[in-house]
Short mmCIF file of C-alpha atoms in Angstrom, two decimals:
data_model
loop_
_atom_site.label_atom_id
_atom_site.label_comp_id
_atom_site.label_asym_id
_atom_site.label_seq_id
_atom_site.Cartn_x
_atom_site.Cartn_y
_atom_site.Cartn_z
CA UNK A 25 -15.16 -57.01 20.31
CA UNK A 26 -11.55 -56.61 19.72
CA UNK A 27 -10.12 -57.52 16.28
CA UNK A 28 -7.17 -59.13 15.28
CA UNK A 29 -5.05 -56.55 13.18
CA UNK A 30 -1.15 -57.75 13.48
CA UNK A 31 -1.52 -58.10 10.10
CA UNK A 32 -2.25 -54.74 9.31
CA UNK A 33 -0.24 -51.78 8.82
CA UNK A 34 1.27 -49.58 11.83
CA UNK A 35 -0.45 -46.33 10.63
CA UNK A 36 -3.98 -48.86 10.20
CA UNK A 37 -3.12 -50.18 13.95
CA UNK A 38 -2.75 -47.16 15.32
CA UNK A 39 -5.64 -45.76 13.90
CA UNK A 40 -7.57 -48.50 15.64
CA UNK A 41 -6.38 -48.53 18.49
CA UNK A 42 -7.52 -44.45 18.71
CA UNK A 43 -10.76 -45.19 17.79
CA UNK A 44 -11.19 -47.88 20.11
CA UNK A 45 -10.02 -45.59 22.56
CA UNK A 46 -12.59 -43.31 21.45
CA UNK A 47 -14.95 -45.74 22.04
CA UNK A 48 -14.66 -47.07 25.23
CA UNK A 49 -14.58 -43.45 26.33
CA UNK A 50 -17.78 -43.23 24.80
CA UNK A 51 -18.99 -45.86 26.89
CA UNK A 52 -17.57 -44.64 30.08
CA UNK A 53 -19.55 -41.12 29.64
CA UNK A 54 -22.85 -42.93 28.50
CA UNK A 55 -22.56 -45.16 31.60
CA UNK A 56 -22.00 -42.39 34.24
CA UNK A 57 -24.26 -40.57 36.45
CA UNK A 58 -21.26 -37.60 36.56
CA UNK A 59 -21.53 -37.63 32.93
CA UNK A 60 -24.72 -37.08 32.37
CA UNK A 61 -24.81 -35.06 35.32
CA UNK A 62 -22.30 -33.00 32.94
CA UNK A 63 -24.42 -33.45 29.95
CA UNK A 64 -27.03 -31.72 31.75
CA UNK A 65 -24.81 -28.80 32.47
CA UNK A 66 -23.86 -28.02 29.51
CA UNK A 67 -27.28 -27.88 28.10
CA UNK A 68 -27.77 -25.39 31.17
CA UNK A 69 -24.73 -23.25 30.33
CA UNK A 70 -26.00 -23.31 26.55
CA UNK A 71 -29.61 -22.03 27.01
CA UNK A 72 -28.18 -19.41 29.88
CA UNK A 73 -25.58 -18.23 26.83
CA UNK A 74 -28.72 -18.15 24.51
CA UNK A 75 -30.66 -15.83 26.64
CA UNK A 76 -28.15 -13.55 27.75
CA UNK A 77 -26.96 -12.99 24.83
CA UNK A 78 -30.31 -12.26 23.37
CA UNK A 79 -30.70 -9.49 26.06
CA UNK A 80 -27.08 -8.59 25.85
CA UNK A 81 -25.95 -7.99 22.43
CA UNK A 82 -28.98 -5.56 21.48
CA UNK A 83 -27.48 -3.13 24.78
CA UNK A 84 -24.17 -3.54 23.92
CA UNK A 85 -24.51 -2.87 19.90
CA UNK A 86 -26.36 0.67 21.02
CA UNK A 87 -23.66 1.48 23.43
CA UNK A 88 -20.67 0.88 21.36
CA UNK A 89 -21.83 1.98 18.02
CA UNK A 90 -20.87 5.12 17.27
CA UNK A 91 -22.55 7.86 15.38
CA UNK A 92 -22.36 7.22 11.82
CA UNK A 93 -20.66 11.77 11.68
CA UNK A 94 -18.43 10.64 14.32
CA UNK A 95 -14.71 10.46 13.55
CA UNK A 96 -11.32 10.34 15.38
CA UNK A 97 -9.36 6.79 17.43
CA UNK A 98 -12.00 5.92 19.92
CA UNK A 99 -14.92 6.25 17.18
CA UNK A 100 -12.31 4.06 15.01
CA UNK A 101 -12.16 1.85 18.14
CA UNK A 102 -15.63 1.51 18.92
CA UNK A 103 -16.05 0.47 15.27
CA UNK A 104 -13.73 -2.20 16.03
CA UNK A 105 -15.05 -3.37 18.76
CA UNK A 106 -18.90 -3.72 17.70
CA UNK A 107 -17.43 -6.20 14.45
CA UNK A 108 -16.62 -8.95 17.39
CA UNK A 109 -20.48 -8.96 18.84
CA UNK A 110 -21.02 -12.40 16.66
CA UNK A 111 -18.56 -13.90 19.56
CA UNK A 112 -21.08 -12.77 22.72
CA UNK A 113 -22.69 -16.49 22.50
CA UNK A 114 -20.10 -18.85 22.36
CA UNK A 115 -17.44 -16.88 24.90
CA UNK A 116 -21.12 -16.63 27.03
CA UNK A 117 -21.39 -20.47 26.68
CA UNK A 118 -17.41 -20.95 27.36
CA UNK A 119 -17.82 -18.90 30.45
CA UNK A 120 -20.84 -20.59 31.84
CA UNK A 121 -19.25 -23.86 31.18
CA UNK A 122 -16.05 -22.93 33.05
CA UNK A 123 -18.55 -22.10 36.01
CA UNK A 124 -20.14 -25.71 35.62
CA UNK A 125 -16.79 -27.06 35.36
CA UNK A 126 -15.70 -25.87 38.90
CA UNK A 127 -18.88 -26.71 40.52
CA UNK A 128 -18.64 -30.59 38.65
CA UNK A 129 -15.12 -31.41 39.93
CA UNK A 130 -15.97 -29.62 43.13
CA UNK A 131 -18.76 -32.52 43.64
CA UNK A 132 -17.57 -35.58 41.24
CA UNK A 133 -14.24 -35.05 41.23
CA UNK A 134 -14.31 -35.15 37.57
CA UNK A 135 -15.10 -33.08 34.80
CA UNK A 136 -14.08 -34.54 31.41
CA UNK A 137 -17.23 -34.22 29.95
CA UNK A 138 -17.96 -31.06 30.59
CA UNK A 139 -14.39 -29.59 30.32
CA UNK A 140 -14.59 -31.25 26.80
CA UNK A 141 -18.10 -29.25 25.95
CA UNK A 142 -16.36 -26.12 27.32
CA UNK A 143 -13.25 -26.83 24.63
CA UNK A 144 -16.21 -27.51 21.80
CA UNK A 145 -17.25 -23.68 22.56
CA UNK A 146 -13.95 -22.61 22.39
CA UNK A 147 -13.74 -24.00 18.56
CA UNK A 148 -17.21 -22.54 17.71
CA UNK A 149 -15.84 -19.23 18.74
CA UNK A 150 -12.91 -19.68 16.65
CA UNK A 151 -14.89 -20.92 14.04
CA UNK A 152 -17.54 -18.30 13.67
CA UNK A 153 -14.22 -15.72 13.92
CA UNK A 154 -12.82 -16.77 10.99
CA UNK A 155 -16.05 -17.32 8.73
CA UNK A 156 -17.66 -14.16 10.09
CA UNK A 157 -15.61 -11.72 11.31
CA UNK A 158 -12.30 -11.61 9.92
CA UNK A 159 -12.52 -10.40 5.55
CA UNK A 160 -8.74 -9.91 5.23
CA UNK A 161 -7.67 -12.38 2.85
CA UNK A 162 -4.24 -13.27 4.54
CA UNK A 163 -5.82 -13.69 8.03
CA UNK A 164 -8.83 -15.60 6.89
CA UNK A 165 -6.34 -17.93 5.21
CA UNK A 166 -4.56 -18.33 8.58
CA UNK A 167 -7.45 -18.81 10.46
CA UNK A 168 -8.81 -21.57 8.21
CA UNK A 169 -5.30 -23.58 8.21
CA UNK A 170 -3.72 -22.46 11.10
CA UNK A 171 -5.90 -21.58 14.00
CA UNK A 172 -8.72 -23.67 13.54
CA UNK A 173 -6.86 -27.03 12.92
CA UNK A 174 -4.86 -25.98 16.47
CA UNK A 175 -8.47 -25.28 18.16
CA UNK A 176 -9.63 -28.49 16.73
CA UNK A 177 -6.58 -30.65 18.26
CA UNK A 178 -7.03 -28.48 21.60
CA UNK A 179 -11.08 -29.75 21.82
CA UNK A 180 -9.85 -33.33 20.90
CA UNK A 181 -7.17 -33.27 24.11
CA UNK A 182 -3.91 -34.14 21.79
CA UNK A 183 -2.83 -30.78 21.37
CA UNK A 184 0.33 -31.61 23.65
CA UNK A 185 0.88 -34.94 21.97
CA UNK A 186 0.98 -33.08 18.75
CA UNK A 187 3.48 -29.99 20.28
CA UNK A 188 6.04 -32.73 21.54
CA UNK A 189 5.95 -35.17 18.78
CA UNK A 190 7.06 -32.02 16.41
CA UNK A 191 9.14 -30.39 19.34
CA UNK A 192 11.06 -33.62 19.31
CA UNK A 193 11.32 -34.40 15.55
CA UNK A 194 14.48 -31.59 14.43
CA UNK A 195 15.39 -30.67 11.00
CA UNK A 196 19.33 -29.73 10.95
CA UNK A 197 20.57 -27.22 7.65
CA UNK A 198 24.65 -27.33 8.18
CA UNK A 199 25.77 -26.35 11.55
CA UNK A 200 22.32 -24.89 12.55
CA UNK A 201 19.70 -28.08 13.85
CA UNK A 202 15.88 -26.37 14.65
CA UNK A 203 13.14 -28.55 15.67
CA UNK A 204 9.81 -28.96 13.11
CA UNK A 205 7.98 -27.15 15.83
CA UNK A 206 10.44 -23.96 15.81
CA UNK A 207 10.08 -24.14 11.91
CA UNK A 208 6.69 -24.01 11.60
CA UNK A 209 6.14 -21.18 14.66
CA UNK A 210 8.29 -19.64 12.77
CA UNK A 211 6.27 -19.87 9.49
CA UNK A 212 3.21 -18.69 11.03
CA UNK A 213 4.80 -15.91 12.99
CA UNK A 214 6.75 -14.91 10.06
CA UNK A 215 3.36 -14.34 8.32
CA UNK A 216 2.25 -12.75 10.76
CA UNK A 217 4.69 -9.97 12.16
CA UNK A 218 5.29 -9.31 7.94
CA UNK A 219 1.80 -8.87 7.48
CA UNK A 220 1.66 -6.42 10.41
CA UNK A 221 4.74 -4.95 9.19
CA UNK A 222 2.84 -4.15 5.76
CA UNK A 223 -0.13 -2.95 7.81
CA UNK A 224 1.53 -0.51 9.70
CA UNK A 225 3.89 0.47 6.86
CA UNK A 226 0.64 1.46 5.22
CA UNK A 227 -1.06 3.08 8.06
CA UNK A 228 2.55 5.45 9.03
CA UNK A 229 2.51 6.37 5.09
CA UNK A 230 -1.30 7.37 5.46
CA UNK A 231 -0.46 9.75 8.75
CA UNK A 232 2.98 11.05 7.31
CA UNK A 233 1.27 11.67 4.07
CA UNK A 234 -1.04 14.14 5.64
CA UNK A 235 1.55 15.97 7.42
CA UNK A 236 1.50 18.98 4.45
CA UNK A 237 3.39 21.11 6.67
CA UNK A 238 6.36 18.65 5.76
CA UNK A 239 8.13 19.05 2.69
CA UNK A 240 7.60 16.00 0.18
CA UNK A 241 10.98 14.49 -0.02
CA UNK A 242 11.03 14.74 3.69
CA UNK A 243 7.74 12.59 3.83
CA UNK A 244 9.30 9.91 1.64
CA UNK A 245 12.39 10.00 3.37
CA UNK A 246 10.64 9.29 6.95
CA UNK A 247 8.11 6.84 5.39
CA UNK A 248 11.50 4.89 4.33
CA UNK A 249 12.76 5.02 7.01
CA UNK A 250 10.01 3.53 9.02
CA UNK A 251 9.07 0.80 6.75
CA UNK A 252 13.11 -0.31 6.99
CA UNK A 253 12.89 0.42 10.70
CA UNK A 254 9.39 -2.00 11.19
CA UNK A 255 10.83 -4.81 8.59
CA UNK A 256 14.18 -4.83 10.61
CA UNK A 257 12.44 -5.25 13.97
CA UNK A 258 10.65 -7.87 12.78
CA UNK A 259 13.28 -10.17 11.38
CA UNK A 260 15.02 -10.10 13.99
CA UNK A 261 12.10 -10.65 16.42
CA UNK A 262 11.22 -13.86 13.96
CA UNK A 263 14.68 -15.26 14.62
CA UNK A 264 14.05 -14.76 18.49
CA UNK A 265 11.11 -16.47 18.38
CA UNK A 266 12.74 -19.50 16.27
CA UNK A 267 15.65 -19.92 18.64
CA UNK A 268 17.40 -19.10 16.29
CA UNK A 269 21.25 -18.10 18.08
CA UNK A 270 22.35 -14.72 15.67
CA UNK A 271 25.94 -15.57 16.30
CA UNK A 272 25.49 -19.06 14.42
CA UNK A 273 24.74 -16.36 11.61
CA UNK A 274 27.64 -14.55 11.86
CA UNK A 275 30.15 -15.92 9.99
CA UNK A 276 27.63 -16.93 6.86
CA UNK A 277 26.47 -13.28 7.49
CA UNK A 278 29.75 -11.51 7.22
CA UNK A 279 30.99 -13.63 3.92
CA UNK A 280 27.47 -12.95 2.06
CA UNK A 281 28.24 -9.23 2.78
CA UNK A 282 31.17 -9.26 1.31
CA UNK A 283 30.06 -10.53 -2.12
CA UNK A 284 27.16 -8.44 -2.12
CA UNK A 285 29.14 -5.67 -1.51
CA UNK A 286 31.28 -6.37 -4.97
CA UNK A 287 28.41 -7.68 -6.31
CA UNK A 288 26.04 -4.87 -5.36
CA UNK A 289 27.85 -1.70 -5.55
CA UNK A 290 25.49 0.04 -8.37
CA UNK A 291 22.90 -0.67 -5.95
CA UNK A 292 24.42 0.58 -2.92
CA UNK A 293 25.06 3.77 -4.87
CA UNK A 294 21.78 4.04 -5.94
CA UNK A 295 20.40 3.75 -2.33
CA UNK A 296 22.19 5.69 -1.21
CA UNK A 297 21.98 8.66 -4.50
CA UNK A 298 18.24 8.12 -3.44
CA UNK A 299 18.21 9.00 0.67
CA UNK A 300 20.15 12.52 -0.46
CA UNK A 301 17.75 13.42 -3.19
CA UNK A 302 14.86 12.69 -0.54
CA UNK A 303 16.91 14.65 2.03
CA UNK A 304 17.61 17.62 -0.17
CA UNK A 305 14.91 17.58 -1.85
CA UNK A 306 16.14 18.59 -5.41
CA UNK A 307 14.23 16.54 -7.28
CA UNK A 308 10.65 14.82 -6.01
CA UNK A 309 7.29 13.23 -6.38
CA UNK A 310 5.58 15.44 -8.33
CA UNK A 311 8.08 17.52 -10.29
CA UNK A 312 9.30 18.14 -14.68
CA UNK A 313 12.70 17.35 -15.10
CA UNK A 314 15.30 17.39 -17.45
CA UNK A 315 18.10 14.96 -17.69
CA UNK A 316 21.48 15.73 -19.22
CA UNK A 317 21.07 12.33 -21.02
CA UNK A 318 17.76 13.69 -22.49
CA UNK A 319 15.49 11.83 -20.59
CA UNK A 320 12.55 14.14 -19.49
CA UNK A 321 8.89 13.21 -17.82
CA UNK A 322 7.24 13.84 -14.61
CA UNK A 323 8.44 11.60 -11.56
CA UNK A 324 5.56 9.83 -10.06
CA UNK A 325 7.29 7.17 -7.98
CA UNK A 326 10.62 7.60 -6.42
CA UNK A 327 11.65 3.86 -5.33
CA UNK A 328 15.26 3.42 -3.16
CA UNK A 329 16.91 2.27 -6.50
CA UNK A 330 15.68 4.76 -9.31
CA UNK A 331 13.28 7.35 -9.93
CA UNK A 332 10.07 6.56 -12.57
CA UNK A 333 9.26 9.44 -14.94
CA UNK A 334 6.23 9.81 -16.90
CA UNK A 335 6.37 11.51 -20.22
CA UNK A 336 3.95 12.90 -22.02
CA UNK A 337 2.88 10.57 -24.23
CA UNK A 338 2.18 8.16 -20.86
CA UNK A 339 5.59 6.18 -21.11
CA UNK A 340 7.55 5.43 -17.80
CA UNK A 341 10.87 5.87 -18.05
CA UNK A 342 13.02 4.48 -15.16
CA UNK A 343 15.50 6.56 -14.47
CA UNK A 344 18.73 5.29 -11.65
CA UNK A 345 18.72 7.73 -8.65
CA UNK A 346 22.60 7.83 -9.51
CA UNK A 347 22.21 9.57 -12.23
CA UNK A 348 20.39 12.62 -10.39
CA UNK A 349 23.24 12.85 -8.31
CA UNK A 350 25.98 12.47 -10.86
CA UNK A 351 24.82 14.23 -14.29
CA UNK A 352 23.54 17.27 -14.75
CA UNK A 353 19.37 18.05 -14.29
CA UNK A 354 17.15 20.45 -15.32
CA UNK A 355 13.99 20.81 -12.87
CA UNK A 356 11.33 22.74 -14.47
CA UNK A 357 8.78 22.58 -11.63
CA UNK A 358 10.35 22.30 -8.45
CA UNK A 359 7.26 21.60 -6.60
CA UNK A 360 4.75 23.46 -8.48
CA UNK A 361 6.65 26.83 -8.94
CA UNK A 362 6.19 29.42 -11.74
CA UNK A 363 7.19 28.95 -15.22
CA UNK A 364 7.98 31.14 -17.82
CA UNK A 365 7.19 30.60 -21.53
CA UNK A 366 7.56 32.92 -24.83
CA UNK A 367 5.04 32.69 -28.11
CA UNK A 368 6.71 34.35 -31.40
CA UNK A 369 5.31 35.94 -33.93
CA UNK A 370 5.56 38.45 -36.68
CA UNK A 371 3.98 41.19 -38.17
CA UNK A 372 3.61 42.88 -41.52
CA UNK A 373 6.14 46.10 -42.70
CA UNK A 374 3.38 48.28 -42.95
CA UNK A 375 2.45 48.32 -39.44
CA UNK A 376 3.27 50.47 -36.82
CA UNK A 377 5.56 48.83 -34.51
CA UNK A 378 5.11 50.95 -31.65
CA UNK A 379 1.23 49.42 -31.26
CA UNK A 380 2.32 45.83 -30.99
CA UNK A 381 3.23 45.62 -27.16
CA UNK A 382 0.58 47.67 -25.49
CA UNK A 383 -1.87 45.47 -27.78
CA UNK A 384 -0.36 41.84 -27.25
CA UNK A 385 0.38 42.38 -23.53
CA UNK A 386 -3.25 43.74 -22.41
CA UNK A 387 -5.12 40.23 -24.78
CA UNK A 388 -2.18 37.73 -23.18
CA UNK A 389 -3.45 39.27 -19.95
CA UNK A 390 -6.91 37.86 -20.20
CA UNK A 391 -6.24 34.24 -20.24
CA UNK A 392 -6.83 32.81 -16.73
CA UNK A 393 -3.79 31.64 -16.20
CA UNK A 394 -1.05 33.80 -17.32
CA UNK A 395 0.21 35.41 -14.20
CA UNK A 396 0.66 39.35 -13.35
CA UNK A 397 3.91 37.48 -10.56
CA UNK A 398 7.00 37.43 -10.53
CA UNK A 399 6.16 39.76 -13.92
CA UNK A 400 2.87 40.28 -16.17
CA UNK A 401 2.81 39.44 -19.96
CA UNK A 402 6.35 41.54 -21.79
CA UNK A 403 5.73 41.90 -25.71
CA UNK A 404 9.17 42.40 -27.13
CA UNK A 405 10.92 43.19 -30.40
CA UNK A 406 13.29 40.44 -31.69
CA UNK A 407 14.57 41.47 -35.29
CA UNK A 408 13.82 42.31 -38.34
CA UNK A 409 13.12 39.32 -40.78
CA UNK A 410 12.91 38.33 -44.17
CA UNK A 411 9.17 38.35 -44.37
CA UNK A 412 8.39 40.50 -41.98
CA UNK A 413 9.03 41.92 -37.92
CA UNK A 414 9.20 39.50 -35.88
CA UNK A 415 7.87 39.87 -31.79
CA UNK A 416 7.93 37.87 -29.03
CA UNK A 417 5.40 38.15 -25.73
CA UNK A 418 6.93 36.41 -22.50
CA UNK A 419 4.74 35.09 -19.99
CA UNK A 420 4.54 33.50 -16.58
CA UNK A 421 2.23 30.38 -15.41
CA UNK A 422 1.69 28.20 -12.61
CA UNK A 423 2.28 24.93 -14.75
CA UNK A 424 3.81 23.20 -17.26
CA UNK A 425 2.89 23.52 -20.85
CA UNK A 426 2.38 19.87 -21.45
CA UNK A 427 -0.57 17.53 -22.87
CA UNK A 428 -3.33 19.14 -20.05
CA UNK A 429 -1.86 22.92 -20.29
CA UNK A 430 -1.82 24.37 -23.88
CA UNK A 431 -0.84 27.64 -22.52
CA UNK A 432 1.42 28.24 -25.69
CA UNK A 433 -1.37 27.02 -28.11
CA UNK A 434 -3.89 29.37 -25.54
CA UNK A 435 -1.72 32.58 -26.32
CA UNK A 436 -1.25 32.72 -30.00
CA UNK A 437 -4.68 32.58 -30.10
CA UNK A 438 -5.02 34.95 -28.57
CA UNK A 439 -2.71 36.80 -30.22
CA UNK A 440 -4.02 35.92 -33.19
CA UNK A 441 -7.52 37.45 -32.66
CA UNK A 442 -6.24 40.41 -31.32
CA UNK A 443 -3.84 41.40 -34.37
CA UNK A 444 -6.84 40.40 -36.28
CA UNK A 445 -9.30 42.65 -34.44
CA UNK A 446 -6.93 45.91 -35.15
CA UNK A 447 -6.64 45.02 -38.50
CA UNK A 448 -2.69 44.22 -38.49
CA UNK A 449 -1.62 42.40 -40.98
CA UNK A 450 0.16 38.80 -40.28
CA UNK A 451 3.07 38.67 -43.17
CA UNK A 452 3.43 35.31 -45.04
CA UNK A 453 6.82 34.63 -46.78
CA UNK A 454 7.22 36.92 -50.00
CA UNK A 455 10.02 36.48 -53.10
CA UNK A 456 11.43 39.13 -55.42
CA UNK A 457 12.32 37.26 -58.49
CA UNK A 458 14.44 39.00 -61.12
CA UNK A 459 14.91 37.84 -64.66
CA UNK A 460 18.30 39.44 -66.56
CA UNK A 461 18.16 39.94 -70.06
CA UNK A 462 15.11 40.10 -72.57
CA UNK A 463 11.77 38.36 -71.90
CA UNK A 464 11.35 35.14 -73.66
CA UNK A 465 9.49 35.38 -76.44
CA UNK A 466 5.87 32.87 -76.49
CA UNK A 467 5.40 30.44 -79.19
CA UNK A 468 2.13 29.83 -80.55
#
């Protein structure tokens, strides 16, 4: 029974007149011999799916999987490839539909029933992709809101309707006019091609990170390179896909590069300050330095505008890459190379000087790290003080004598048991005092 609604709302019209549509379809399918005909087929095409998948998937999960030792792109691949087993049933069922499909319209000329059933596997298969295959965050949340409402309006039949209506409604920003549809393909493909960008950012840095034959900087300054490379390509593949026309671009292009190039010139010089540092390799990941400002620490990120430095007491100091290029630095690593250090101290009066070295050198020798190259542990004489004679022993380490290395701290005790052990005396600061004229006399 129809009912009267012109005194409805549009949107409450409309909706009516969808389901009613709906409805009378319905009716039509409940009706007809080809329907049911169709309804039987699909119930076919299900059970086959059931059971060949039953037999299927067991053979095809021993034949992919690869041993659990087994390492190297096609055991990575096969990996991949036995996650997407949960979709053997429905893309059985979608097949075997298909089949039924042609054989339907073959004899009925007509298949809307049963090309419907085949679109309802289609959106299982999507369905059970995104709930039980896919664990990335970012492409689970584009499955939920992006492919499965468009597999939902494809097993409905108004996928087209949809496409045109947004096709034809535009949305215009100054000169430039792009249709709602462009916009929101270009949304989704956006996300997409960034989030592959960021993928294979991370996956180049993982393979050029193990590439030890190549010097550090050189690493960094290829993984750069690449990630600027990948992130280019895929703007300007986004704009393609928009419709976007680049020349519309080019004058609003050209007059933001001028004022970020007065706005921007400290960081232009810092970009740049930072691809010769990774070229020459002065200064990189890993490495003590020295700034003439005073500014000291290990660098443990080197970013394309400044250079982070970690001191000793765990505080990151961020450092310009400008200033690397421009001032004056001491670099007391480079790369893990050998460092020298000295440890003073001084011995009585009464000793004889000439047994210092031989003694110092041969216990400054026995600590694990103190190397024999470029030269072994040097004991030398440095004056003649107040107190007493005052030494110095030199020696060489692979390190830095920081917070984790107390090679210093190591070596004067060392020292210290040794002039101990040979029963040398360590002087402590002694006074003459002299008192002119007769001693004061004590009072009672």
């Amino acid at each position: 029974m129809a009912l009267d609604l012109s005194d409805q709302p549009e949107i409450v019209q409309q909706a009516y007149g969808y389901a009613q549509q709906g409805w009378d379809l319905a009716l039509s399918w409940l009706l007809s011999p080809a329907a049911w005909s169709q309804f039987a087929l699909l119930v076919i095409a299900y059970l086959a799916a059931v059971l060949v998948a039953r037999r299927l998937r067991p053979v095809l999960n021993r034949q992919i999987t690869p041993a659990q030792e087994a390492t190297g792109v096609i055991a990575d691949s096969r990996r991949f490839a036995v996650v997407f087993l949960p979709l053997l049933l429905p893309l059985l069922a979608y097949g075997f539909t298909a089949i039924g499909e042609t054989l339907v319209r073959s004899m009925f000329d007509s298949g809307a029933v049963i090309a419907f059933g085949k679109r309802v596997f289609l959106f299982l298969a999507a369905r059970r992709l995104v709930r039980d295959i896919v664990h990335d965050p970012f492409l689970k949340l584009l499955g939920r809101y992006v492919l499965l409402p468009v597999a939902a309006l494809y097993m409905f039949g108004v996928l087209d309707d949809v496409l045109a209506a947004l096709t034809a409604l535009t949305v215009t920003f100054g000169n430039i006019s792009i249709s709602a549809m462009a916009l929101i393909r270009g949304i989704i493909a956006g996300s997409i091609l960034f989030w592959l960008g960021g993928w294979s950012t991370r996956q180049t840095s993982q393979f050029i990170d193990a590439q030890e034959q190549m010097r550090p900087s050189v690493r960094q300054l290829v993984g750069k390179a690449i990630e600027f490379a990948i992130f280019a390509a895929a703007f300007l593949l986004l704009l393609n896909i928009m419709g976007i026309n680049l020349g519309a671009l080019a004058v609003l292009g050209g007059a933001i590069g001028v004022g970020l190039g007065f706005g921007l010139q400290k960081i232009a010089s810092n970009f740049i300050s930072g691809v010769i540092l990774l070229i020459e390799g002065q200064a990189t990941v890993g490495d003590f330095v020295e700034l003439d400002g005073g500014e000291s620490g290990k660098i443990v990120k080197m970013t394309a505008r400044a250079a982070i430095l970690e001191t000793f007491d765990g505080r990151w100091i961020v450092v310009p890459n400008e200033d690397f290029i421009t001032t004056r630095v001491t670099n007391f690593s480079d790369s893990g190379s050998a460092n020298r250090y000295e440890a003073p101290f001084s011995v009585s009066y009464d000793t004889d000087i000439n047994l210092i070295p031989p003694l110092i050198e041969a216990a400054v020798s026995k600590h694990p790290e103190v190397l024999d190259e470029p030269y072994p542990p040097d004991c030398e004489l440095r004056g003649f003080g107040d107190s007493g004679i005052d030494f110095a022993v030199e020696f060489w380490v692979n390190g830095l004598d920081d917070g984790p290395n107390k090679y210093t701290s190591d070596v004067l005790f060392l020292i210290w048991n040794a002039l101990k052990e040979a029963g040398v005396e360590i002087p402590y600061p002694q006074r003459v005092v002299e008192i002119k004229g007769p001693m004061p006399e004590l009072k009672s």
